[in-house]
Short mmCIF file of C-alpha atoms in Angstrom, two decimals:
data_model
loop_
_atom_site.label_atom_id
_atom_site.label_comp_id
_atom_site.label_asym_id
_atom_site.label_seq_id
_atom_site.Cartn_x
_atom_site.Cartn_y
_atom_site.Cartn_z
CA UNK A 1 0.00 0.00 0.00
CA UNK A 2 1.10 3.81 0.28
CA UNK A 3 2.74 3.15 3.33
CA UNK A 4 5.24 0.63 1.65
CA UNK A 5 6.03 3.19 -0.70
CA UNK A 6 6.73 5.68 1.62
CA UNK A 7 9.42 3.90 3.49
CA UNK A 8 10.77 1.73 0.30
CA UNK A 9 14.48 3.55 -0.26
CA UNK A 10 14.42 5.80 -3.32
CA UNK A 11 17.47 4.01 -4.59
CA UNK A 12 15.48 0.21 -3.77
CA UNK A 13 12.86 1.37 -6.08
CA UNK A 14 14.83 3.16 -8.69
CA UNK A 15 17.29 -0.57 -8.59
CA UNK A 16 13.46 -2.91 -8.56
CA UNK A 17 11.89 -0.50 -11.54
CA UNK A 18 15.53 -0.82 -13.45
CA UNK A 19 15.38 -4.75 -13.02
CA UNK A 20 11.16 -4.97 -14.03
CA UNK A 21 12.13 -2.48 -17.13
CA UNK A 22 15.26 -4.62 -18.43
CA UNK A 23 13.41 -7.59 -18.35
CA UNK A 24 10.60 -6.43 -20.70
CA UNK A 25 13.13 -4.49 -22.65
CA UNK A 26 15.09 -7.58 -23.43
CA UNK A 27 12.35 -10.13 -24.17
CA UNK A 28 11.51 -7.98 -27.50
CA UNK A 29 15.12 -7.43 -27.92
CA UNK A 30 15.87 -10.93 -27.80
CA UNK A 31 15.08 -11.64 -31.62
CA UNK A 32 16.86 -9.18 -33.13
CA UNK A 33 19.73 -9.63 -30.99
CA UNK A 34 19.65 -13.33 -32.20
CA UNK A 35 19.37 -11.85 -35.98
CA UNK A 36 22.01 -9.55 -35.29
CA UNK A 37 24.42 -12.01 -34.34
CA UNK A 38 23.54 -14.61 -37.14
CA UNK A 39 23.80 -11.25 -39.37
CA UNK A 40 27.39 -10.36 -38.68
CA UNK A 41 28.75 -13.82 -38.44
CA UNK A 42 27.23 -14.70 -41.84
CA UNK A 43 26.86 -11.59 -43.91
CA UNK A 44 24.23 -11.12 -46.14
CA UNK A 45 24.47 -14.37 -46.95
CA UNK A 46 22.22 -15.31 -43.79
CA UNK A 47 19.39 -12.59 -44.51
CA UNK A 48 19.39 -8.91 -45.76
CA UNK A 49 17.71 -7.53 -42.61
CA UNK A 50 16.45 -7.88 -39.54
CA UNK A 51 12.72 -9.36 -40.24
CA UNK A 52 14.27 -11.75 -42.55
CA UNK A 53 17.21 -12.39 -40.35
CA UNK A 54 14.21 -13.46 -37.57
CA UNK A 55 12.08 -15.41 -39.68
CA UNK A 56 15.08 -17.64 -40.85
CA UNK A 57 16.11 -18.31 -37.22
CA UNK A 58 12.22 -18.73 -36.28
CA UNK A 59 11.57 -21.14 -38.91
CA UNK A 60 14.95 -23.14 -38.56
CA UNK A 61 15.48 -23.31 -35.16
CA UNK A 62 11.78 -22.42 -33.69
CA UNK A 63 10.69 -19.17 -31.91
CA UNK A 64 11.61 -20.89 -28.71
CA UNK A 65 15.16 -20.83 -29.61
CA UNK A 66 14.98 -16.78 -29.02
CA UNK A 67 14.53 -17.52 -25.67
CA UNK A 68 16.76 -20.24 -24.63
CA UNK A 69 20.49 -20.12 -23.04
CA UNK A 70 21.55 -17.41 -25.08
CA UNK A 71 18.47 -15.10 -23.55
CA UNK A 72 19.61 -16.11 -20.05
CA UNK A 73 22.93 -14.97 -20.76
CA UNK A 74 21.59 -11.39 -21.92
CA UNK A 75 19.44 -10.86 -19.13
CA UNK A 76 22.71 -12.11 -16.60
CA UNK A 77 24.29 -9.41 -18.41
CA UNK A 78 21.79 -6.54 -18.61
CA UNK A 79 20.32 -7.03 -15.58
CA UNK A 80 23.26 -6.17 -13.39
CA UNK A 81 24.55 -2.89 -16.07
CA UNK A 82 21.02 -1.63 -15.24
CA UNK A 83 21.03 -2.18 -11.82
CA UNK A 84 24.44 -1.08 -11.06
CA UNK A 85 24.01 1.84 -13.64
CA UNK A 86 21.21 3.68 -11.57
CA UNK A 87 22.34 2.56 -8.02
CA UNK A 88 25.52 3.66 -8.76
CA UNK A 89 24.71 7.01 -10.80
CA UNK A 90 22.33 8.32 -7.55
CA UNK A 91 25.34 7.10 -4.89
CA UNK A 92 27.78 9.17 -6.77
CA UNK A 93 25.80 12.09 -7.24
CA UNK A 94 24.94 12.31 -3.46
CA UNK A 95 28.85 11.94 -2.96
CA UNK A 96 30.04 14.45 -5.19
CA UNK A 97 27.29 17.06 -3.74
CA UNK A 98 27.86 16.21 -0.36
CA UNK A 99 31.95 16.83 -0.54
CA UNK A 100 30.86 19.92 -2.83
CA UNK A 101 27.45 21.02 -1.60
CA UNK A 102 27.91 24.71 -3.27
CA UNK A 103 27.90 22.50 -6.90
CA UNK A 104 23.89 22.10 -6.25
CA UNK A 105 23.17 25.84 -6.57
CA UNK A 106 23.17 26.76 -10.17
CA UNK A 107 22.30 24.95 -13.42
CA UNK A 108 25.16 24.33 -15.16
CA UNK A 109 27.56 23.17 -12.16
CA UNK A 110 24.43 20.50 -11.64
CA UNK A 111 25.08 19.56 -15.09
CA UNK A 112 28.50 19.26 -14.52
CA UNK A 113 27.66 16.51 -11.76
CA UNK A 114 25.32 14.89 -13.73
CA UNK A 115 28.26 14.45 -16.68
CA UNK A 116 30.98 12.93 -13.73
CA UNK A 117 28.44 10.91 -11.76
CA UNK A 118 27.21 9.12 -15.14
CA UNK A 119 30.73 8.85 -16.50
CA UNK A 120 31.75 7.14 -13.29
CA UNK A 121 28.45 4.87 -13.25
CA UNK A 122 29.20 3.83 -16.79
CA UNK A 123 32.43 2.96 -15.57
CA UNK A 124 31.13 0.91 -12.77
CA UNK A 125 28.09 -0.47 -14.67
CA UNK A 126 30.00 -2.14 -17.24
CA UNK A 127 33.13 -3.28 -15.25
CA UNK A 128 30.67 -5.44 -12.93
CA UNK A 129 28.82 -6.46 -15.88
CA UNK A 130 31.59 -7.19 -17.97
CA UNK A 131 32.04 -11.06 -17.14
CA UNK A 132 28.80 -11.92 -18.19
CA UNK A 133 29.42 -9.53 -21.46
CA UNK A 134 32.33 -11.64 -22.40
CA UNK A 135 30.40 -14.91 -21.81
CA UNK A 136 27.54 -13.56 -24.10
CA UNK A 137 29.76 -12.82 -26.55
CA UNK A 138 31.63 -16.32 -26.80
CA UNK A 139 28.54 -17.95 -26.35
CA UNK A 140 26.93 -16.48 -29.49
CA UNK A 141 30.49 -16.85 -31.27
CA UNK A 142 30.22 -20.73 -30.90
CA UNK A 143 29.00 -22.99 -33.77
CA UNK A 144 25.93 -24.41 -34.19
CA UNK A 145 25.90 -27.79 -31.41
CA UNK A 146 25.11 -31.14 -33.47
CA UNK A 147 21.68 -32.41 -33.21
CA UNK A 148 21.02 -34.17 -30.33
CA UNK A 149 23.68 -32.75 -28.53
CA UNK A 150 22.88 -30.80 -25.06
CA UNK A 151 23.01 -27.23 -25.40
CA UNK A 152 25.68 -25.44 -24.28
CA UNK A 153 24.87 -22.61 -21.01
CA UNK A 154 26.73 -19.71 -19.79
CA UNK A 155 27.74 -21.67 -17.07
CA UNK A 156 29.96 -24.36 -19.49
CA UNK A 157 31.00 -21.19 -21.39
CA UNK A 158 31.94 -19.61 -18.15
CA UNK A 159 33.98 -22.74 -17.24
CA UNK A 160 35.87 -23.41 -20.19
CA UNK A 161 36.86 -19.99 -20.20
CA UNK A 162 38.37 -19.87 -16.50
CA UNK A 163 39.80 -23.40 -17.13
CA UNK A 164 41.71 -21.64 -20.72
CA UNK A 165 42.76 -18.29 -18.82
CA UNK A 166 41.39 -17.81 -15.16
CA UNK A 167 39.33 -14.72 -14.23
CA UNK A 168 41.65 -12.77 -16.29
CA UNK A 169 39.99 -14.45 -19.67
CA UNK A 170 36.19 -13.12 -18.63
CA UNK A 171 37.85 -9.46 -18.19
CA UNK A 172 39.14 -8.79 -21.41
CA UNK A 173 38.37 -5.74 -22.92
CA UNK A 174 37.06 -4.44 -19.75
CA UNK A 175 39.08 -1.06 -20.14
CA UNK A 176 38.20 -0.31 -23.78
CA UNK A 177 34.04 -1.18 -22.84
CA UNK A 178 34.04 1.09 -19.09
CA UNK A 179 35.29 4.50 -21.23
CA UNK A 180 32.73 3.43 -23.88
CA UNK A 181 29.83 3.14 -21.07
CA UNK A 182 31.20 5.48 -19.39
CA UNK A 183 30.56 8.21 -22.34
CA UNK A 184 27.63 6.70 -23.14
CA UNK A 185 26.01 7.19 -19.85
CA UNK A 186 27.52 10.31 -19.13
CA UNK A 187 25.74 12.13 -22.36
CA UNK A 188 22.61 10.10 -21.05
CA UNK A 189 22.20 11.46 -17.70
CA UNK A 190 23.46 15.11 -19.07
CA UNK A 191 20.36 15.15 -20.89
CA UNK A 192 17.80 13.45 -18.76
CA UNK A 193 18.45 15.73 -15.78
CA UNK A 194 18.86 18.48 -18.48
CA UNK A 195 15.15 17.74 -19.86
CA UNK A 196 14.30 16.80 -16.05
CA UNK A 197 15.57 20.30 -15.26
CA UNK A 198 13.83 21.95 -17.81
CA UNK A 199 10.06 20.34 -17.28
CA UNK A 200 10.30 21.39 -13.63
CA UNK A 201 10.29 17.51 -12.29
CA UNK A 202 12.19 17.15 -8.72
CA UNK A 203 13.09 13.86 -6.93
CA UNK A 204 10.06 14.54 -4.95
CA UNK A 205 7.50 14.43 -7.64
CA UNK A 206 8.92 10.85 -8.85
CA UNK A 207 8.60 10.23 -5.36
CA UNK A 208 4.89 11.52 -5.26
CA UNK A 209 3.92 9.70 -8.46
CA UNK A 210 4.84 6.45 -7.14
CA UNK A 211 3.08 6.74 -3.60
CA UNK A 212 0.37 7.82 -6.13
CA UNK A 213 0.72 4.75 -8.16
CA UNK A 214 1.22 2.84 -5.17
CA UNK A 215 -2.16 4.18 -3.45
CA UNK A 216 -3.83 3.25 -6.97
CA UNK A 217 -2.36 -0.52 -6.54
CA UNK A 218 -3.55 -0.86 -2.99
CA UNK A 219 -7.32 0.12 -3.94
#
């Protein structure tokens, strides 16, 4: 009811709306990231675009396939960038203006917080997330598994990997993929507390709309 809302942590709900978002978000992204991997490995020689690229896999390995290790492995890897990505970008935002409180009174220095605190979430976001990254990536690298054959999880992919090159193997490319998320993010937040800014909405009227939505729930 309201009264749950009221107490829940800001940063609790902002982490369990992140989690409920990426989960929807990746169940229709799951077929075209399928496509897009069959699309790069094969050229156009697999299909010329996405819908095609969909169909194919739909109709040769069944709509179910869109859905099977390979989807695990995207949520165990978008899951915890989302997660860690607003967690992270609120903690270092209440950091930076609590060492700086001054920063808080104009526009632009607010902006300038906004910039560090989602560079530095980036940063964090993907270097936590990274492990499963790498798995997704040499999971969707491998060939096709003979018929009848089991199929092949993260978790083998994850061991073969630490048995080839330890803990070190599942970083690689860790440094190169943080400055990339951390740009990313960083123009990200710039803008959405930029358009935040500019349409008047405060941390308490998110707050108020969910106690709202919360009150709407409990009725």
């Amino acid at each position: 009811g309201p009264e749950r809302a009221l107490i829940s942590p800001p940063a609790l709900t902002v982490i369990s709306a992140s989690i409920v978002g990426v989960i929807f978000a990746t169940i229709g992204v799951a077929p075209f990231e399928a496509a897009r991997v069959k699309m790069v490995k094969g050229g156009d020689t697999f299909a010329p675009n996405f819908i095609e690229g969909i169909s194919r896999i739909a109709r040769e390995d069944g709509a179910s396939s869109f859905y099977g290790p390979k989807f695990r492995t995207l949520l165990l890897k978008d899951v915890p960038y989302a997660m860690v990505k607003f967690a992270s970008y609120d903690a270092f935002k209440t950091i930076i203006y609590a060492a700086v409180p001054s920063l808080s009174e104009s526009l632009r220095s607010s902006l300038v917080v906004s910039l560090v605190a989602g560079f530095l979430a980036g940063v964090s976001a993907a270097t936590f997330s990274h492990p499963a990254d790498t798995i997704f990536t040499r999971l969707n690298s491998r060939d096709k598994e003979a018929p009848g054959a089991p199929p092949v999880g993260p978790l083998t992919v994850a061991r073969e990997m630490l048995e080839a090159g330890g803990p070190g193997l599942l970083y690689a490319g860790v440094g190169a993929r943080a400055v990339f998320s951390g740009l990313l993010l960083a123009i990200e937040f710039l803008i959405y507390d930029a358009v935040r800014t500019w349409l008047h909405v405060g941390a308490e009227d998110l707050q108020l709309f969910m106690d709202v939505l919360a009150g709407v729930r409990g009725e």
